[in-house]
Structures are given as C-alpha cells and as structure tokens.
CSV table of C-alpha atoms in Angstrom, one decimal:
chain,number,residue,atom,x,y,z
G,24,MET,CA,17.9,29.3,-14.0
G,25,ASP,CA,14.7,27.5,-12.9
G,26,LEU,CA,13.2,24.4,-14.5
G,27,SER,CA,9.7,25.8,-13.9
G,28,THR,CA,10.5,29.1,-15.6
G,29,LEU,CA,10.5,27.9,-19.2
G,30,ASP,CA,11.7,31.1,-20.8
G,31,GLY,CA,15.0,30.8,-19.0
G,32,LEU,CA,15.8,27.3,-20.1
G,33,PRO,CA,18.3,26.4,-22.9
G,34,VAL,CA,16.6,26.7,-26.3
G,35,GLN,CA,16.9,23.1,-27.3
G,36,LEU,CA,15.3,21.9,-24.0
G,37,ARG,CA,12.7,24.6,-24.0
G,38,ASN,CA,11.6,23.7,-27.6
G,39,ALA,CA,11.2,20.0,-26.6
G,40,ILE,CA,9.1,20.5,-23.5
G,41,ALA,CA,5.5,19.4,-23.7
G,42,HIS,CA,2.5,19.7,-21.4
G,43,ARG,CA,0.1,16.8,-20.5
G,44,ASN,CA,-3.3,17.1,-19.0
G,45,LEU,CA,-4.4,14.3,-16.7
G,46,ALA,CA,-8.0,13.4,-15.7
G,47,ARG,CA,-8.6,12.4,-12.1
G,48,GLY,CA,-7.2,8.9,-11.5
G,49,GLU,CA,-5.3,8.8,-14.8
G,50,ASN,CA,-1.8,7.4,-14.8
G,51,LEU,CA,1.1,9.6,-15.8
G,52,PHE,CA,3.4,6.6,-15.9
G,53,GLN,CA,3.3,3.1,-14.5
G,54,GLN,CA,5.7,1.1,-12.3
G,55,GLY,CA,8.1,-0.8,-14.5
G,56,GLU,CA,7.7,1.4,-17.6
G,57,GLU,CA,10.7,2.7,-19.5
G,58,THR,CA,11.9,6.1,-18.2
G,59,LEU,CA,11.5,8.7,-20.9
G,60,ALA,CA,10.8,11.9,-19.0
G,61,PHE,CA,11.0,14.0,-15.8
G,62,PHE,CA,8.0,16.0,-14.7
G,63,ILE,CA,6.9,19.1,-12.8
G,64,VAL,CA,3.3,19.5,-11.7
G,65,GLU,CA,1.8,22.7,-13.0
G,66,THR,CA,-1.7,22.4,-11.6
G,67,GLY,CA,-3.5,19.8,-9.5
G,68,ARG,CA,-1.9,16.9,-7.5
G,69,VAL,CA,-0.1,13.8,-8.6
G,70,LYS,CA,0.8,11.0,-6.2
G,71,LEU,CA,3.5,8.4,-6.5
G,72,VAL,CA,2.6,4.9,-5.3
G,73,ARG,CA,4.3,1.5,-5.4
G,74,TYR,CA,2.4,-1.8,-5.6
G,75,THR,CA,4.1,-4.6,-3.6
G,76,THR,CA,4.1,-8.3,-4.3
G,77,GLU,CA,1.6,-8.7,-1.5
G,78,ASP,CA,-0.9,-6.4,-3.4
G,79,LYS,CA,-0.3,-3.6,-0.9
G,80,VAL,CA,0.0,0.0,-2.0
G,81,VAL,CA,2.8,2.2,-0.5
G,82,MET,CA,2.5,6.0,-1.0
G,83,PHE,CA,5.7,7.8,-1.6
G,84,GLN,CA,4.8,11.3,-2.4
G,85,VAL,CA,2.0,13.7,-3.3
G,86,ALA,CA,3.2,16.5,-5.6
G,87,GLY,CA,1.4,19.8,-5.9
G,88,PRO,CA,1.9,22.8,-8.2
G,89,GLY,CA,5.6,23.6,-8.7
G,90,GLU,CA,6.8,20.2,-7.3
G,91,SER,CA,8.7,17.6,-9.3
G,92,LEU,CA,8.2,14.0,-10.1
G,93,ALA,CA,10.4,11.1,-11.2
G,94,GLU,CA,13.9,12.6,-10.8
G,95,ILE,CA,15.1,8.9,-10.7
G,96,ALA,CA,14.1,8.8,-14.4
G,97,LEU,CA,17.4,10.6,-15.2
G,98,PHE,CA,19.5,7.7,-13.8
G,99,SER,CA,17.3,4.6,-14.1
G,100,ASP,CA,15.9,2.6,-17.0
G,101,THR,CA,12.5,2.0,-15.5
G,102,TYR,CA,10.1,3.9,-13.2
G,103,PRO,CA,10.1,2.2,-9.7
G,104,CYS,CA,6.5,3.4,-9.0
G,105,THR,CA,3.3,4.6,-10.5
G,106,ALA,CA,2.2,8.2,-10.8
G,107,LEU,CA,-1.5,9.0,-11.0
G,108,ALA,CA,-3.5,12.2,-10.7
G,109,GLU,CA,-5.4,12.7,-7.5
G,110,VAL,CA,-7.4,15.4,-9.2
G,111,ALA,CA,-7.5,16.8,-12.7
G,112,SER,CA,-3.9,18.0,-13.2
G,113,ARG,CA,-1.5,19.4,-15.8
G,114,VAL,CA,2.2,18.5,-15.8
G,115,ILE,CA,5.3,19.8,-17.6
G,116,VAL,CA,7.1,17.0,-19.4
G,117,TYR,CA,10.9,17.3,-19.8
G,118,PRO,CA,12.5,14.7,-22.2
G,119,LYS,CA,15.1,12.7,-20.2
G,120,GLN,CA,18.1,12.9,-22.5
G,121,LEU,CA,17.7,16.5,-23.4
G,122,LEU,CA,17.4,17.5,-19.7
G,123,LEU,CA,20.5,15.5,-18.8
G,124,ALA,CA,22.4,17.3,-21.6
G,125,ALA,CA,21.1,20.6,-20.3
G,126,LEU,CA,22.2,19.9,-16.8
G,127,ARG,CA,25.7,18.9,-18.0
G,128,ASP,CA,26.1,22.1,-20.0
G,129,ASN,CA,24.5,24.6,-17.7
G,130,PRO,CA,26.0,24.9,-14.1
G,131,ASP,CA,23.2,27.3,-13.0
G,132,LEU,CA,20.5,24.8,-14.0
G,133,ALA,CA,22.4,22.0,-12.4
G,134,GLU,CA,22.6,23.9,-9.2
G,135,ASP,CA,18.9,24.6,-9.2
G,136,PHE,CA,18.2,21.0,-9.8
G,137,MET,CA,20.4,20.0,-6.8
G,138,ALA,CA,18.7,22.5,-4.6
G,139,MET,CA,15.3,21.0,-5.6
G,140,LEU,CA,16.7,17.5,-4.6
G,141,VAL,CA,17.8,18.8,-1.3
G,142,ARG,CA,14.3,20.2,-0.6
G,143,LYS,CA,12.9,16.8,-1.5
G,144,ILE,CA,15.3,15.1,0.9
G,145,GLN,CA,14.1,17.4,3.7
G,146,THR,CA,10.5,16.5,2.9
G,147,LEU,CA,11.4,12.8,3.1
G,148,LYS,CA,13.1,13.4,6.5
G,149,VAL,CA,9.8,14.9,7.7
G,150,ARG,CA,7.8,11.9,6.4
G,151,LEU,CA,10.2,9.5,8.2
G,152,GLU,CA,9.9,11.5,11.4
G,153,LEU,CA,6.1,11.3,11.2
G,154,ARG,CA,6.2,7.5,10.6
G,155,ASP,CA,8.3,7.1,13.8
G,156,ILE,CA,5.5,8.7,15.9
G,157,ARG,CA,3.5,5.7,17.1
G,158,ALA,CA,0.4,7.5,18.6
G,159,ALA,CA,-1.9,8.3,15.7
G,160,HIS,CA,-3.2,11.6,17.2
G,161,GLU,CA,0.4,12.8,17.9
G,162,ARG,CA,1.5,11.9,14.4
G,163,LEU,CA,-1.5,13.8,13.0
G,164,LEU,CA,-0.8,16.8,15.1
G,165,ARG,CA,2.8,17.0,13.9
G,166,TYR,CA,1.6,16.6,10.3
G,167,LEU,CA,-0.8,19.5,10.8
G,168,CYS,CA,2.0,21.7,12.2
G,169,TYR,CA,4.1,21.0,9.1
G,170,GLN,CA,1.1,21.9,6.8
G,171,VAL,CA,0.6,25.4,8.3
G,172,GLN,CA,2.0,28.0,5.9
G,173,PRO,CA,3.5,31.3,7.1
G,174,GLY,CA,0.8,33.9,7.6
G,175,GLU,CA,-2.1,31.5,7.8
G,176,GLN,CA,-2.6,31.8,11.5
G,177,ASN,CA,-2.3,28.1,12.3
G,178,MET,CA,-5.0,27.2,9.8
G,179,VAL,CA,-4.8,24.1,7.5
G,180,ASN,CA,-7.1,23.8,4.5
G,181,PHE,CA,-8.0,20.2,3.8
G,182,GLU,CA,-8.3,20.1,0.0
G,183,ARG,CA,-7.7,16.3,-0.2
G,184,PRO,CA,-10.0,13.4,0.8
G,185,LEU,CA,-9.2,12.2,4.3
G,186,LYS,CA,-8.5,8.7,3.0
G,187,ASP,CA,-5.6,10.1,0.9
G,188,ILE,CA,-4.2,12.0,3.9
G,189,ALA,CA,-4.6,8.8,6.0
G,190,ALA,CA,-2.6,6.8,3.4
G,191,GLU,CA,0.1,9.4,3.4
G,192,LEU,CA,0.4,9.1,7.2
G,193,GLY,CA,0.3,5.3,7.2
G,194,LEU,CA,-3.0,5.3,8.9
G,195,THR,CA,-6.4,3.8,8.1
G,196,PRO,CA,-9.2,6.4,7.5
G,197,GLU,CA,-10.9,5.1,10.6
G,198,THR,CA,-7.8,5.7,12.7
G,199,LEU,CA,-7.4,9.2,11.2
G,200,SER,CA,-11.0,10.0,12.0
G,201,ARG,CA,-10.5,9.0,15.6
G,202,ALA,CA,-7.3,10.9,15.9
G,203,LEU,CA,-9.1,14.1,14.6
G,204,ALA,CA,-11.8,13.6,17.1
G,205,ARG,CA,-9.3,13.1,20.0
G,206,LEU,CA,-7.4,16.3,19.1
G,207,GLU,CA,-10.7,18.2,19.0
G,208,GLN,CA,-11.8,16.8,22.3
G,209,GLU,CA,-8.5,17.7,23.9
G,210,GLY,CA,-8.8,21.3,22.6
G,211,MET,CA,-5.7,21.0,20.3
G,212,ILE,CA,-7.7,21.8,17.2
G,213,THR,CA,-11.0,23.2,16.0
G,214,ARG,CA,-12.4,22.2,12.7
G,215,THR,CA,-14.9,22.6,10.0
G,216,ARG,CA,-15.4,20.3,7.1
G,217,LEU,CA,-12.6,21.8,5.0
G,218,GLN,CA,-10.4,23.6,7.6
G,219,ILE,CA,-8.6,22.9,10.8
G,220,THR,CA,-7.2,25.5,13.2
G,221,LEU,CA,-4.5,24.5,15.6
G,222,GLN,CA,-5.0,25.9,19.1
G,223,ASN,CA,-2.1,24.7,21.3
G,224,SER,CA,0.2,22.8,19.0
G,225,PRO,CA,3.9,22.2,19.5
G,226,ALA,CA,6.3,24.1,17.3
G,227,ALA,CA,6.9,22.4,14.0
C-alpha cells in the first residue's frame, strides 16, 4: 500500500483526499498554523523554511514530485515552519485525523509510511554531512555527486535558481558562483547554463 497510489488506500481516506494547486511563491501553510493535513507533492517543488527571531530564513527541505511534506503534522498541534511553492505546484492533501486512523488500522500502509520516514532521515543525514564540509567548492562537489541519478552519466540538470541551491547548501549566491567557477577551472566539472557534467568527482 502506497500513499501516492490513491486507488490502493482505504476507502474513507481516499474519499477525503483533496488536491491543491499552488502558484509560484504561494504558501501551502505557515509557521505556527494549526496542523490539519499531511501532503505529498504531485508536481512542482515546495520548500520548507523557518523564520527565526533574528529575521533569518533557515531552509529545511525542498520536496519534489512524490516527496512528502509535514509528517510532523500527525503528532503536533502547529506547523513549525512555512511551506511555499518554488514553482507552480500541485499537492495531494491528506486530512490529519483520517490518515492517523488509516495508519492505525492498516499495517501495510503504516509500514510504507515508516519506510518513507527512513528515506527522509537518510536525506537529512546527507544534508548534515554537506553542512560539515567547510570548503564551499568541496561542499558543492559532494552535493553534485548526490544529485546524479543512475544512468545519467554524471550529469546534473539545474532546474532551480542558483540562489535557491545556495540557500539549501548554506552558502551565499556569490560563494556558490565562485565555487562553481573553481570546480570548472580545476577540471572537476564542465557546465552549460542548465547542466553540469562531473569529470573526476569522488564517489558519492
């Protein structure tokens, strides 16, 4: 049983599921709002950010198609961060209480949900590893290695603005630009405007 495969879900939950279309920059939910739903991105990209008391923005996650958002909604009264669409997006909306009931009553669905959480923990470990790399060009190179998909021959397509990638890596756009230039000068990458090819990168 898979949350994204709607036909296989319990009837009560399936009948309550809704879809929401988001314009670029539109909020899905805001930090501090009551938790009413859990979400899976169907198309587009939605990012989670937290606004600190010092007016700084901390990016937690960028979720693409098939990825989930706001698992904490099931066990918390308020959302601890804000979700907004990086591009025009569509999300699947699962009502909180009905999803909790379905997880309690359906072991297969609960197991799929746990597997999804384990994958997200692994992604978080990767993000922490990246933040521990102090040199910007080395951090970027490791990030690129993780972005290469099997069968893509060491190519990474940049579908997101560089400023968003910089924020995800904890870098300024200027620092990211310099890191790209350095990797290119050292022969580690070649690049066009929307694509980067890794030449002699370490194994991810």
